[in-house]
Coordinates of N, CA and C in Angstrom, one line a residue:
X1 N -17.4 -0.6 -35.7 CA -18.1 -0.1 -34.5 C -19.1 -1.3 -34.1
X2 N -18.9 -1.9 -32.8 CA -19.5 -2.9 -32.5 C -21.6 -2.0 -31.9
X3 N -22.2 -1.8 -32.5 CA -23.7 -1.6 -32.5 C -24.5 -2.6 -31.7
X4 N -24.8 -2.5 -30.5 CA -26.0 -3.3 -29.7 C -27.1 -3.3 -30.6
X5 N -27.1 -4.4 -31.6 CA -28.7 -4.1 -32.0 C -29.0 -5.8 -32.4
X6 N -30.0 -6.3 -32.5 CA -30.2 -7.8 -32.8 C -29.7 -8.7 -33.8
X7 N -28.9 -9.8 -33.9 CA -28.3 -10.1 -34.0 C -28.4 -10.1 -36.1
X8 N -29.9 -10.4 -36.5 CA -30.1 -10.7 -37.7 C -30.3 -9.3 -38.4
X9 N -30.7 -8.3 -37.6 CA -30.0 -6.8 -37.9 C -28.8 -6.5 -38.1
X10 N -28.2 -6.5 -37.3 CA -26.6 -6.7 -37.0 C -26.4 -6.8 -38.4
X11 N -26.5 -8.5 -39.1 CA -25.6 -9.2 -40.0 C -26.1 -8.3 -41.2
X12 N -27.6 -7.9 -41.7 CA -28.0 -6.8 -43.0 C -27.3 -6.2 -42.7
X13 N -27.2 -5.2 -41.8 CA -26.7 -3.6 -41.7 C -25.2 -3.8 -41.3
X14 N -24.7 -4.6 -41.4 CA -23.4 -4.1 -40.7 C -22.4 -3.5 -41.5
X15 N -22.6 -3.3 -42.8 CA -21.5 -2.6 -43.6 C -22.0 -1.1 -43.3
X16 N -23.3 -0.6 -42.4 CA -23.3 0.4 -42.7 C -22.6 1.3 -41.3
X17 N -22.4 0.2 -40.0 CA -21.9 0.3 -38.8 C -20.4 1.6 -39.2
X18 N -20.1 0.6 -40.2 CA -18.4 1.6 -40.1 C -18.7 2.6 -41.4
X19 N -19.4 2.8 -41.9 CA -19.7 4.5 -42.7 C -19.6 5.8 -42.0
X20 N -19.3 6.6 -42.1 CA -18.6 7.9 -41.3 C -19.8 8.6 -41.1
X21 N -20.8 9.0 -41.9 CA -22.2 9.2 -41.4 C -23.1 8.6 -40.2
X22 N -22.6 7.4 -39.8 CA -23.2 6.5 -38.9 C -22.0 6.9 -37.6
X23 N -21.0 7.2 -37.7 CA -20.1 7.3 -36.6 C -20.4 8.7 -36.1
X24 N -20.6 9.7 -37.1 CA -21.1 11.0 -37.1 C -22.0 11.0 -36.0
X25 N -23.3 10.3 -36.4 CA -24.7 10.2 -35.9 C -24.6 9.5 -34.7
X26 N -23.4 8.5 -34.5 CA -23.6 8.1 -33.1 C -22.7 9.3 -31.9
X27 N -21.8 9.2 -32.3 CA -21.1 10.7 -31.6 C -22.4 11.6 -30.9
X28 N -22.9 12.3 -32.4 CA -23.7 13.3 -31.5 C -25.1 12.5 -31.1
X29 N -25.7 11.4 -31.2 CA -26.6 10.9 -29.7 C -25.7 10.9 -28.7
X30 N -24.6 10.4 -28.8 CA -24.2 10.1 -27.5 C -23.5 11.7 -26.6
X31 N -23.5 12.5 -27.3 CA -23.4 14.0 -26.6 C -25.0 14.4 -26.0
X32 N -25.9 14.3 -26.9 CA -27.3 14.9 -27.0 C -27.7 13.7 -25.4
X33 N -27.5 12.9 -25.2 CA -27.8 12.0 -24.0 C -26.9 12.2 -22.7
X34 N -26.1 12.7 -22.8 CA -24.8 13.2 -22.0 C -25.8 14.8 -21.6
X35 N -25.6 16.0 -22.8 CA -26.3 17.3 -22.5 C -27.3 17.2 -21.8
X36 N -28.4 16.7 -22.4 CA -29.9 17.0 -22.1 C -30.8 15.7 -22.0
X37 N -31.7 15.7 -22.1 CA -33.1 14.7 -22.2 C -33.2 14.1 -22.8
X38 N -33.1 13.1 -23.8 CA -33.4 12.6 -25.3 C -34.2 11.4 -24.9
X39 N -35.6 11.2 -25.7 CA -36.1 10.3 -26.0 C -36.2 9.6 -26.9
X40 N -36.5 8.0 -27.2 CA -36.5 6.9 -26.2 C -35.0 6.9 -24.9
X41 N -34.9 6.0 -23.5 CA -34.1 6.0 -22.9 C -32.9 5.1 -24.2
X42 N -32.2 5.3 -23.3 CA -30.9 4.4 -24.7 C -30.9 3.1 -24.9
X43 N -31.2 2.4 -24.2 CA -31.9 0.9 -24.2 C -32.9 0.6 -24.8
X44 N -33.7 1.6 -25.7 CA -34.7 1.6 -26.0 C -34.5 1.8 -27.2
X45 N -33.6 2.4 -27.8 CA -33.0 3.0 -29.4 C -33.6 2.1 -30.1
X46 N -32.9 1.3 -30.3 CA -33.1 0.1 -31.4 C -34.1 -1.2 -30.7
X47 N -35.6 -0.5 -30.1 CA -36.0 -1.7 -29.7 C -37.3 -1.8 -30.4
X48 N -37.0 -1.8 -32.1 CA -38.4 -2.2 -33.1 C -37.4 -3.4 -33.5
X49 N -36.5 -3.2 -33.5 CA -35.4 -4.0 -34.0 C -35.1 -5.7 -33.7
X50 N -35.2 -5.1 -32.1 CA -35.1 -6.3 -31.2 C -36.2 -7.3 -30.8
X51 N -37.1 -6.6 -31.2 CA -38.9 -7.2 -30.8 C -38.8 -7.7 -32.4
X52 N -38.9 -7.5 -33.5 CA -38.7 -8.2 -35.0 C -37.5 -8.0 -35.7
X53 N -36.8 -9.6 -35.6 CA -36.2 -9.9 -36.1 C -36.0 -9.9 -37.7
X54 N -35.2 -9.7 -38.5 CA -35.9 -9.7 -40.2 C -36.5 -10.9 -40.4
X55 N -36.2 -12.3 -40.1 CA -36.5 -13.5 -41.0 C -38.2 -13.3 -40.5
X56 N -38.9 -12.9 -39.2 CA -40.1 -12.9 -39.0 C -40.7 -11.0 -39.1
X57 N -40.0 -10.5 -39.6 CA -40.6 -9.4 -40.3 C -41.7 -9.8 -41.4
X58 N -43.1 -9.3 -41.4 CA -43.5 -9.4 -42.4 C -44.4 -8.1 -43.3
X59 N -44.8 -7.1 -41.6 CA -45.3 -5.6 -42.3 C -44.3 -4.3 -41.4
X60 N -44.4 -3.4 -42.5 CA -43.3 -2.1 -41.8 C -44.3 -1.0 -41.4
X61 N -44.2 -1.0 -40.9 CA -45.1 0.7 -40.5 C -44.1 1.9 -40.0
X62 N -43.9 2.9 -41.0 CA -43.2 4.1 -41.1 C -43.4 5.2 -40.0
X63 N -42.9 5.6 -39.2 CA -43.4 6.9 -38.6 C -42.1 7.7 -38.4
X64 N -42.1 9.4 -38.1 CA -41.4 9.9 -38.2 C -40.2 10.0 -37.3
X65 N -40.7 11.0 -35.8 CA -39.7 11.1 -34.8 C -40.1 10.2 -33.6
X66 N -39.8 10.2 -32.8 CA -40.3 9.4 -31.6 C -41.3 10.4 -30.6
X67 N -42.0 10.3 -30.6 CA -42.6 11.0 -29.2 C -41.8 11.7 -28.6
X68 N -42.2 13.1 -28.1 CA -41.5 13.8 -27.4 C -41.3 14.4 -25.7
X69 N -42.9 13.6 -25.6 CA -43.0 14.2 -24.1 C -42.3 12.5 -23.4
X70 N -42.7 13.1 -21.4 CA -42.0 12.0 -20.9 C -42.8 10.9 -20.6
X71 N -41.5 9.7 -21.0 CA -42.6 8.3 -20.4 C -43.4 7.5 -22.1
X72 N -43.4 8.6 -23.1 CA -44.2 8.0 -23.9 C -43.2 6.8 -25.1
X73 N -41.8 7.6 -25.5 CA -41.3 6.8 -26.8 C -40.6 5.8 -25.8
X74 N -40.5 4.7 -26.5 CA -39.7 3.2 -26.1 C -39.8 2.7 -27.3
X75 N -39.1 3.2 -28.4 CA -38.2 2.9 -29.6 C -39.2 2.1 -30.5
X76 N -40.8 2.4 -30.4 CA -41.4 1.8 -31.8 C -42.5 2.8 -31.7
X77 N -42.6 2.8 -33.5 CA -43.1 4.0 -34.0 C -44.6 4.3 -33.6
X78 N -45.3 5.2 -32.7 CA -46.8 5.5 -33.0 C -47.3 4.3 -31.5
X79 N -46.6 4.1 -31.1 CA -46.7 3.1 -29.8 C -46.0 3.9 -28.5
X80 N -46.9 4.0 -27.0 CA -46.8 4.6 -26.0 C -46.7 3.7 -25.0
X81 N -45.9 3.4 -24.1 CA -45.7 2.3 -22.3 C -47.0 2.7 -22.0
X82 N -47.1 1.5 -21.4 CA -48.8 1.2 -20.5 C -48.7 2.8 -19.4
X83 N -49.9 2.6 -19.4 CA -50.3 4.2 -17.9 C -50.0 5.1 -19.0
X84 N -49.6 5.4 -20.3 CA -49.5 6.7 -20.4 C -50.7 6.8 -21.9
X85 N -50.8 8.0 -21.4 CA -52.7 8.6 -22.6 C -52.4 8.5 -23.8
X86 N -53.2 7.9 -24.6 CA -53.3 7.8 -26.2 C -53.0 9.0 -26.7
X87 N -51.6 9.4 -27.4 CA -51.6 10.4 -28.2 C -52.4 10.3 -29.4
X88 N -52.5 11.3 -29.8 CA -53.7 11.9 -31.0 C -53.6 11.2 -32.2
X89 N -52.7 10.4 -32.7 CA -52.3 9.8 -34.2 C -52.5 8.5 -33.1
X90 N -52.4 7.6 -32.6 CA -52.7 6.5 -32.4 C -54.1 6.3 -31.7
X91 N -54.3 7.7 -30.9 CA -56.3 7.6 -31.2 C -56.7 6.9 -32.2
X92 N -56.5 8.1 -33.8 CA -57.0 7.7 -35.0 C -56.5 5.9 -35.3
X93 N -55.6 5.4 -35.6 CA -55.4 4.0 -36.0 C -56.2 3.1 -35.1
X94 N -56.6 3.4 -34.1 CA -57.2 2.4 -33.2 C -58.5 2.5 -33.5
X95 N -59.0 3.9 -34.1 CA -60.3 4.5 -34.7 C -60.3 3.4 -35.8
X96 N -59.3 3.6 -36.4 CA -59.2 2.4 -38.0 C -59.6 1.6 -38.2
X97 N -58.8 0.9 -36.9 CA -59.0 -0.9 -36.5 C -60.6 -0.9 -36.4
X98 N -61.4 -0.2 -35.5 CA -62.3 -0.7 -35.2 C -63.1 -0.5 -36.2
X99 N -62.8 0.8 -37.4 CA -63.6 0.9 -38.4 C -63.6 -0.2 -39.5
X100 N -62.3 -0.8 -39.5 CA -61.8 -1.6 -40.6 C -62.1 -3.7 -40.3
X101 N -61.7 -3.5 -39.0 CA -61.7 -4.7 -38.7 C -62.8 -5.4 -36.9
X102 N -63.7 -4.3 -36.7 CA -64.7 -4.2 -35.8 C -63.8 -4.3 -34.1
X103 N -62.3 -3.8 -34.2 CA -61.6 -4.1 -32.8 C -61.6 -3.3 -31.7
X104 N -62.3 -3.4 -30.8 CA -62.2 -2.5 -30.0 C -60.9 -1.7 -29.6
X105 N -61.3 -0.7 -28.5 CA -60.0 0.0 -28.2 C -59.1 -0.6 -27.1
X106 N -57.8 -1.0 -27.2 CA -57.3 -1.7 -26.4 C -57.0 -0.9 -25.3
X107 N -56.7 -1.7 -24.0 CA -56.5 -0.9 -22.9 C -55.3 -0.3 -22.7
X108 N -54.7 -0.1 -23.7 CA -53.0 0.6 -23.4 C -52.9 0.4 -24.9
X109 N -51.5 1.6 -25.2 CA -51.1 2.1 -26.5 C -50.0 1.5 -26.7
X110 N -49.5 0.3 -26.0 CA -47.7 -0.6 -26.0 C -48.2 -1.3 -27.4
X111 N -47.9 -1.3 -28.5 CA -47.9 -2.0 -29.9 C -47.1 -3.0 -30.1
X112 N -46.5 -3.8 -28.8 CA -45.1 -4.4 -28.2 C -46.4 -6.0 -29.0
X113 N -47.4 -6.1 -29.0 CA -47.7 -7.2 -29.2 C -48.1 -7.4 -30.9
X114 N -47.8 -6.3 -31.8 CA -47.6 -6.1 -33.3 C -46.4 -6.6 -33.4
X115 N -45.3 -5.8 -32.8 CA -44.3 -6.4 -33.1 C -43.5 -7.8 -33.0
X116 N -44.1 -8.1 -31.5 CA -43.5 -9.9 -32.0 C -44.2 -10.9 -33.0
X117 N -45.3 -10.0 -33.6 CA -45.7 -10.8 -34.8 C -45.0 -10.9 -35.7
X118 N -43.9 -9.6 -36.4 CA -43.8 -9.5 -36.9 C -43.9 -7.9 -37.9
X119 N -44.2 -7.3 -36.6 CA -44.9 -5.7 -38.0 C -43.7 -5.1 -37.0
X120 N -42.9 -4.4 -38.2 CA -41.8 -3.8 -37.9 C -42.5 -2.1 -37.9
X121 N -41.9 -1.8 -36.0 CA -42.5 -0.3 -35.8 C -41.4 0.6 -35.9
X122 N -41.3 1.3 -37.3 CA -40.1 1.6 -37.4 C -40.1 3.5 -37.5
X123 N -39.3 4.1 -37.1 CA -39.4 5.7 -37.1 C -38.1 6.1 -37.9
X124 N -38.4 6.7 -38.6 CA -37.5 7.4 -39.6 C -35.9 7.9 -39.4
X125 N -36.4 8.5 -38.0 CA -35.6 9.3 -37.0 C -35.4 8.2 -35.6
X126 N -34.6 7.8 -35.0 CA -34.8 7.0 -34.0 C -34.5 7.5 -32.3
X127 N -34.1 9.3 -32.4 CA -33.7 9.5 -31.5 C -34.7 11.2 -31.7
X128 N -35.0 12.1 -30.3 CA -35.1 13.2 -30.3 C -35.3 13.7 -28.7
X129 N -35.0 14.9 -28.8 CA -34.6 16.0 -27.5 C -36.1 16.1 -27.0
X130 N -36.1 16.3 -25.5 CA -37.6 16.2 -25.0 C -38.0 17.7 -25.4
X131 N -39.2 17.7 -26.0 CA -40.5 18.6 -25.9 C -39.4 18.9 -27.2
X132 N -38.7 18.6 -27.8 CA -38.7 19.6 -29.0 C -38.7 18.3 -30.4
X133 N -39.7 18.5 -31.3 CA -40.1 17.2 -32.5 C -39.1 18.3 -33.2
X134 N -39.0 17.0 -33.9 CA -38.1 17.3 -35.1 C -36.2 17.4 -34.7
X135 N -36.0 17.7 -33.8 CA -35.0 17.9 -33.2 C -33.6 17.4 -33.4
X136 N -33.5 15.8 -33.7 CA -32.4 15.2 -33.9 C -32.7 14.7 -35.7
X137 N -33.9 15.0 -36.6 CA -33.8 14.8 -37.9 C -32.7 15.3 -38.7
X138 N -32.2 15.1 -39.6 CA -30.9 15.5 -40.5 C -29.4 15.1 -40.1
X139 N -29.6 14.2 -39.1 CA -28.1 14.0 -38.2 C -27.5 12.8 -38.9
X140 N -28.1 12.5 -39.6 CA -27.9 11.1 -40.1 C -28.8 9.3 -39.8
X141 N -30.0 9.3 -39.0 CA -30.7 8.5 -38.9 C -31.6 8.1 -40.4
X142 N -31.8 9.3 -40.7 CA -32.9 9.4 -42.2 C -31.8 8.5 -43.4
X143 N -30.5 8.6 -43.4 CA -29.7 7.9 -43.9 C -29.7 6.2 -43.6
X144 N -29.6 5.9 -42.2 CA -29.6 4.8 -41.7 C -30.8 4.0 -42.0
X145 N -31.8 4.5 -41.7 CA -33.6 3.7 -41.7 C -33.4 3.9 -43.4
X146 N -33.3 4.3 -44.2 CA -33.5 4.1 -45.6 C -32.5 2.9 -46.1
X147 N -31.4 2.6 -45.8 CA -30.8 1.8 -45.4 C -31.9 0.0 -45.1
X148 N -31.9 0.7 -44.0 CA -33.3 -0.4 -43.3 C -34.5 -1.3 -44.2
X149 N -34.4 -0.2 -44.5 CA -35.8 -0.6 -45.8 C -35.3 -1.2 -46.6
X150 N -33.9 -0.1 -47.5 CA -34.0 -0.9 -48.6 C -33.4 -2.8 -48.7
X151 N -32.5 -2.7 -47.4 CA -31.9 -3.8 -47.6 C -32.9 -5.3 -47.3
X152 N -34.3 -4.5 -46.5 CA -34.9 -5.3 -45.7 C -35.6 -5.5 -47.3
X153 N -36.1 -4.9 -48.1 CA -36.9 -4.8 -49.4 C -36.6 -5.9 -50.1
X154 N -35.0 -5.5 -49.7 CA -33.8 -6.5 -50.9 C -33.6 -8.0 -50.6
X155 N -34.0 -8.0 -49.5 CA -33.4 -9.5 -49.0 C -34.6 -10.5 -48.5
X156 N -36.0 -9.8 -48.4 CA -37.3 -10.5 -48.1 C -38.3 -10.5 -49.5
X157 N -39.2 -11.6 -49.6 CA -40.1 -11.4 -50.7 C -41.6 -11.1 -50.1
X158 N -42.9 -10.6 -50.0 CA -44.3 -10.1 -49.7 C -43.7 -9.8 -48.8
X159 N -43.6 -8.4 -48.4 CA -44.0 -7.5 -47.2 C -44.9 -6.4 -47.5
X160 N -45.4 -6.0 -46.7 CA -46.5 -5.0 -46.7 C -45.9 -3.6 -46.0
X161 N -46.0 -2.6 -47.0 CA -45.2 -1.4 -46.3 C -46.2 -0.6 -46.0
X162 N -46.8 -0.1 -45.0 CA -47.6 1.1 -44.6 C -47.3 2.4 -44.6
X163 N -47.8 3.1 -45.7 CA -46.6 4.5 -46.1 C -47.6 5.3 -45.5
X164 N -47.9 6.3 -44.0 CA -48.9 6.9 -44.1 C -47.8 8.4 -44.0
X165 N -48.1 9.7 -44.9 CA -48.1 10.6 -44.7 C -46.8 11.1 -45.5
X166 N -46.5 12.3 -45.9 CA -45.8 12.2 -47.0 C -43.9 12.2 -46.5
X167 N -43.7 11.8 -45.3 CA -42.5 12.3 -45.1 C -42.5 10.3 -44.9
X168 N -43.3 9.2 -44.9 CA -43.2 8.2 -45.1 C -42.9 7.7 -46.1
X169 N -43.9 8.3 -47.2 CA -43.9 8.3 -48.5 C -42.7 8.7 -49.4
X170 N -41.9 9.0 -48.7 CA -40.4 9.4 -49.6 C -39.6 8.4 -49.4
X171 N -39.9 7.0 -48.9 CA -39.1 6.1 -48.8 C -39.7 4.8 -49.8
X172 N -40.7 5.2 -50.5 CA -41.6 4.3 -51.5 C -40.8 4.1 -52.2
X173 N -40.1 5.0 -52.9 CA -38.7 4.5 -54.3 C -37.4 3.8 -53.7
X174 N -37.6 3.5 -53.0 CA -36.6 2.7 -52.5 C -37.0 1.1 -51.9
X175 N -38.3 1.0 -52.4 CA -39.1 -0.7 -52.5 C -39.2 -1.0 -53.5
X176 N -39.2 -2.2 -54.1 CA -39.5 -2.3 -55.1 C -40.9 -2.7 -55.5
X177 N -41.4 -2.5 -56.7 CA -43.1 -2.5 -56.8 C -43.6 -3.9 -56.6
X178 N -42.6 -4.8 -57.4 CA -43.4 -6.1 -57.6 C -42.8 -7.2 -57.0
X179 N -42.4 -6.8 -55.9 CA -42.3 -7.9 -54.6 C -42.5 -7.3 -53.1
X180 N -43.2 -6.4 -53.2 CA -44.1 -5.9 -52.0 C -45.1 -5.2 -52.1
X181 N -46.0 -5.4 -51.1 CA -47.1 -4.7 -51.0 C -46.9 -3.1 -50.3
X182 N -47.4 -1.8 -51.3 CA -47.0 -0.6 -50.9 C -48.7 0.3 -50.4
X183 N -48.6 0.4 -49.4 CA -50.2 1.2 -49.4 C -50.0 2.8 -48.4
X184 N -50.3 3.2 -49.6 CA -50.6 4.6 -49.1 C -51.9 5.8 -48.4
X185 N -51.3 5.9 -47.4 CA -52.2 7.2 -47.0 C -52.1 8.2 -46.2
X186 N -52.8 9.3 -46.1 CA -52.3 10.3 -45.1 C -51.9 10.1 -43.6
X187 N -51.2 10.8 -43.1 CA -50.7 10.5 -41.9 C -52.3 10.7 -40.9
X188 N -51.5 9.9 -39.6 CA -53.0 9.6 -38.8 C -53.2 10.8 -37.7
X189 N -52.2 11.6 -37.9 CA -52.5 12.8 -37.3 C -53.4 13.6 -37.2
X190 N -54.5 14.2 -36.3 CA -55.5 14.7 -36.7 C -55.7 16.2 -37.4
X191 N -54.5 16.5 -37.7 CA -54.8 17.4 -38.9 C -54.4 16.7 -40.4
X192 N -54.6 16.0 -40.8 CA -54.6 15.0 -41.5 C -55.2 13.8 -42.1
X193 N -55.9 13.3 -40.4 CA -56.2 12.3 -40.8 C -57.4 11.8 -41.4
X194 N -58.7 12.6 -41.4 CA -59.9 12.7 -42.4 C -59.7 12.8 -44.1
X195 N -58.6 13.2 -44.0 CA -57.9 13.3 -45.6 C -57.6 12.0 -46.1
X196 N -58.1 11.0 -45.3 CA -57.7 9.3 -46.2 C -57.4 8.6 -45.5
X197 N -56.9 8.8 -43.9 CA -56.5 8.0 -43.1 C -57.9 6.8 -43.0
X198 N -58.7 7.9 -42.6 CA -59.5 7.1 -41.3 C -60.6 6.3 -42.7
X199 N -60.5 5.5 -42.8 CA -61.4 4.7 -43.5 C -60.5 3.8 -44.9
X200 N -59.2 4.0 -44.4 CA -58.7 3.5 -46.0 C -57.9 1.9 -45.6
X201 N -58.3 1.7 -44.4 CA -58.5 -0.2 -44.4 C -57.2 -0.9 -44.8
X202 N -56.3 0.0 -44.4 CA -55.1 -0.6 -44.5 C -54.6 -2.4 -43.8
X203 N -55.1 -2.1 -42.5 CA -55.2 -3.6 -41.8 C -55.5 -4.4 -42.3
X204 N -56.8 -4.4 -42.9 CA -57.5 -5.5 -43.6 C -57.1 -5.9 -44.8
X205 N -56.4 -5.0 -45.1 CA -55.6 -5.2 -46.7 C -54.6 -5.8 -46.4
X206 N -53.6 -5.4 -45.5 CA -52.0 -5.8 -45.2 C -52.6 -7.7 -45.1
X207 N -53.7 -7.9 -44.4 CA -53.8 -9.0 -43.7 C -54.1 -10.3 -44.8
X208 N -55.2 -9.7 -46.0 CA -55.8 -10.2 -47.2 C -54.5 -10.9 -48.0
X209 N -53.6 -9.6 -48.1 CA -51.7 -10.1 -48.9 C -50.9 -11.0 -48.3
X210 N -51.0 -11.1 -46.5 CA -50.3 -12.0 -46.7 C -50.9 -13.4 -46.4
X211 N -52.2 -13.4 -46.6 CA -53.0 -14.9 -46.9 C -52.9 -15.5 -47.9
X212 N -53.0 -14.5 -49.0 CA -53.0 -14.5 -50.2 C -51.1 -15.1 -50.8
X213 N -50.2 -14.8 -50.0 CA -49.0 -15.2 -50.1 C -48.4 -15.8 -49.2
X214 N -49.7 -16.5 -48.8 CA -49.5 -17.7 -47.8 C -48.5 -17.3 -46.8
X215 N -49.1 -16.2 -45.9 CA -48.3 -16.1 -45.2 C -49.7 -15.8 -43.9
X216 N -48.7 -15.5 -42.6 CA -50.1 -15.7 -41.0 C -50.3 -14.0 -41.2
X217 N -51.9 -14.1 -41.2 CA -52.1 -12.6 -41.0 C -51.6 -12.2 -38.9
X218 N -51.5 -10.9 -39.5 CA -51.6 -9.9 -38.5 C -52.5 -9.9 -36.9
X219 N -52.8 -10.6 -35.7 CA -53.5 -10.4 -34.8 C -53.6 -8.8 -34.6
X220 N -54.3 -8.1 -35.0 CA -54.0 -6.9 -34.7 C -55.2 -6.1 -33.5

């Protein structure tokens, strides 16, 4: 199955292009986008992918489904297109920054300028039906992005994985301990996020590891 997706993606993943679970899962997006509404637009699917390349991957940030209302997902995790309002989990991270690293609130929620550094915005799930979360999980994406990780785990040395919240957290055994950096915390959701999110300085850490392993911190 020939996959639009970037080219150094492409070459990791491509044995998993022709697995019958991936043919499965493309079939039914491509019905679910035919029926009804589905968010990101389809040009948008694979665009954490296309903004970081693996050779300049250097941090992952996990999130679950894509945004559900309209106008907000464009295929990277916990990130919203310019003009549209800070959803409630990327309030809190921006709360973070400023708590962590003194950064004010930027004027738009596009995280388009994380990613060409390098910080892979990646969602577990990469497709869902408008206004309904959760929607397209179990179809076979949760197969694919574990995939993602592991091979990305397997084939790079110091990355920094941002595990926040526990449906993140189930992709930690599938890194290995002692060639990346794993930091955990609760999701930034605000029923959640006073539980460890907001003060646990993830940023500043991600940034400290890869100085420390001589690598460029994070403009964040």
């Amino acid at each position: 199955m020939d996959v639009k997706i970037e080219n150094s993606w492409k070459d990791l993943l491509k044995e998993e292009f022709s697995k019958s679970y991936f043919e499965s899962l493309t079939a039914f997006v491509k019905q679910e986008y035919r029926r009804t509404t589905v968010y990101p637009k389809g040009s948008h699917i694979f665009n954490a992918f296309a903004l970081c390349p693996v050779p300049q991957t250097r941090v992952v940030i996990l999130g679950q489904d894509p945004y559900h209302g309209p106008g907000q997902a464009h295929g990277l995790s916990f990130s919203v297109q310019e003009g549209i309002p800070f959803p409630p989990s990327l309030v809190n991270i921006f709360k973070e920054l400023k708590s962590d690293l003194d950064l004010p609130f930027p004027p738009h929620g596009n995280l388009e300028k994380w990613a060409r550094q390098g910080v892979l915005l990646l969602n577990a799930t990469l497709t869902v039906e408008a206004n309904k979360a959760g929607s397209h999980q179990k179809k076979g994406w949760e197969e694919f992005t574990d995939q993602v990780v592991a091979r990305l785990a397997e084939n790079r040395e110091g990355l920094v994985f941002m595990l926040w919240g526990a449906y993140a957290q189930k992709k930690a055994q599938i890194i290995p301990d002692d060639r990346h950096l794993k930091l955990y915390a609760p999701h930034p959701s605000p029923l959640s996020a006073h539980r460890g999110f907001l003060g646990c300085r993830h940023f500043s850490q991600a940034n400290a590891y890869l100085e420390k392993t001589g690598q460029t911190p994070i403009n964040w």
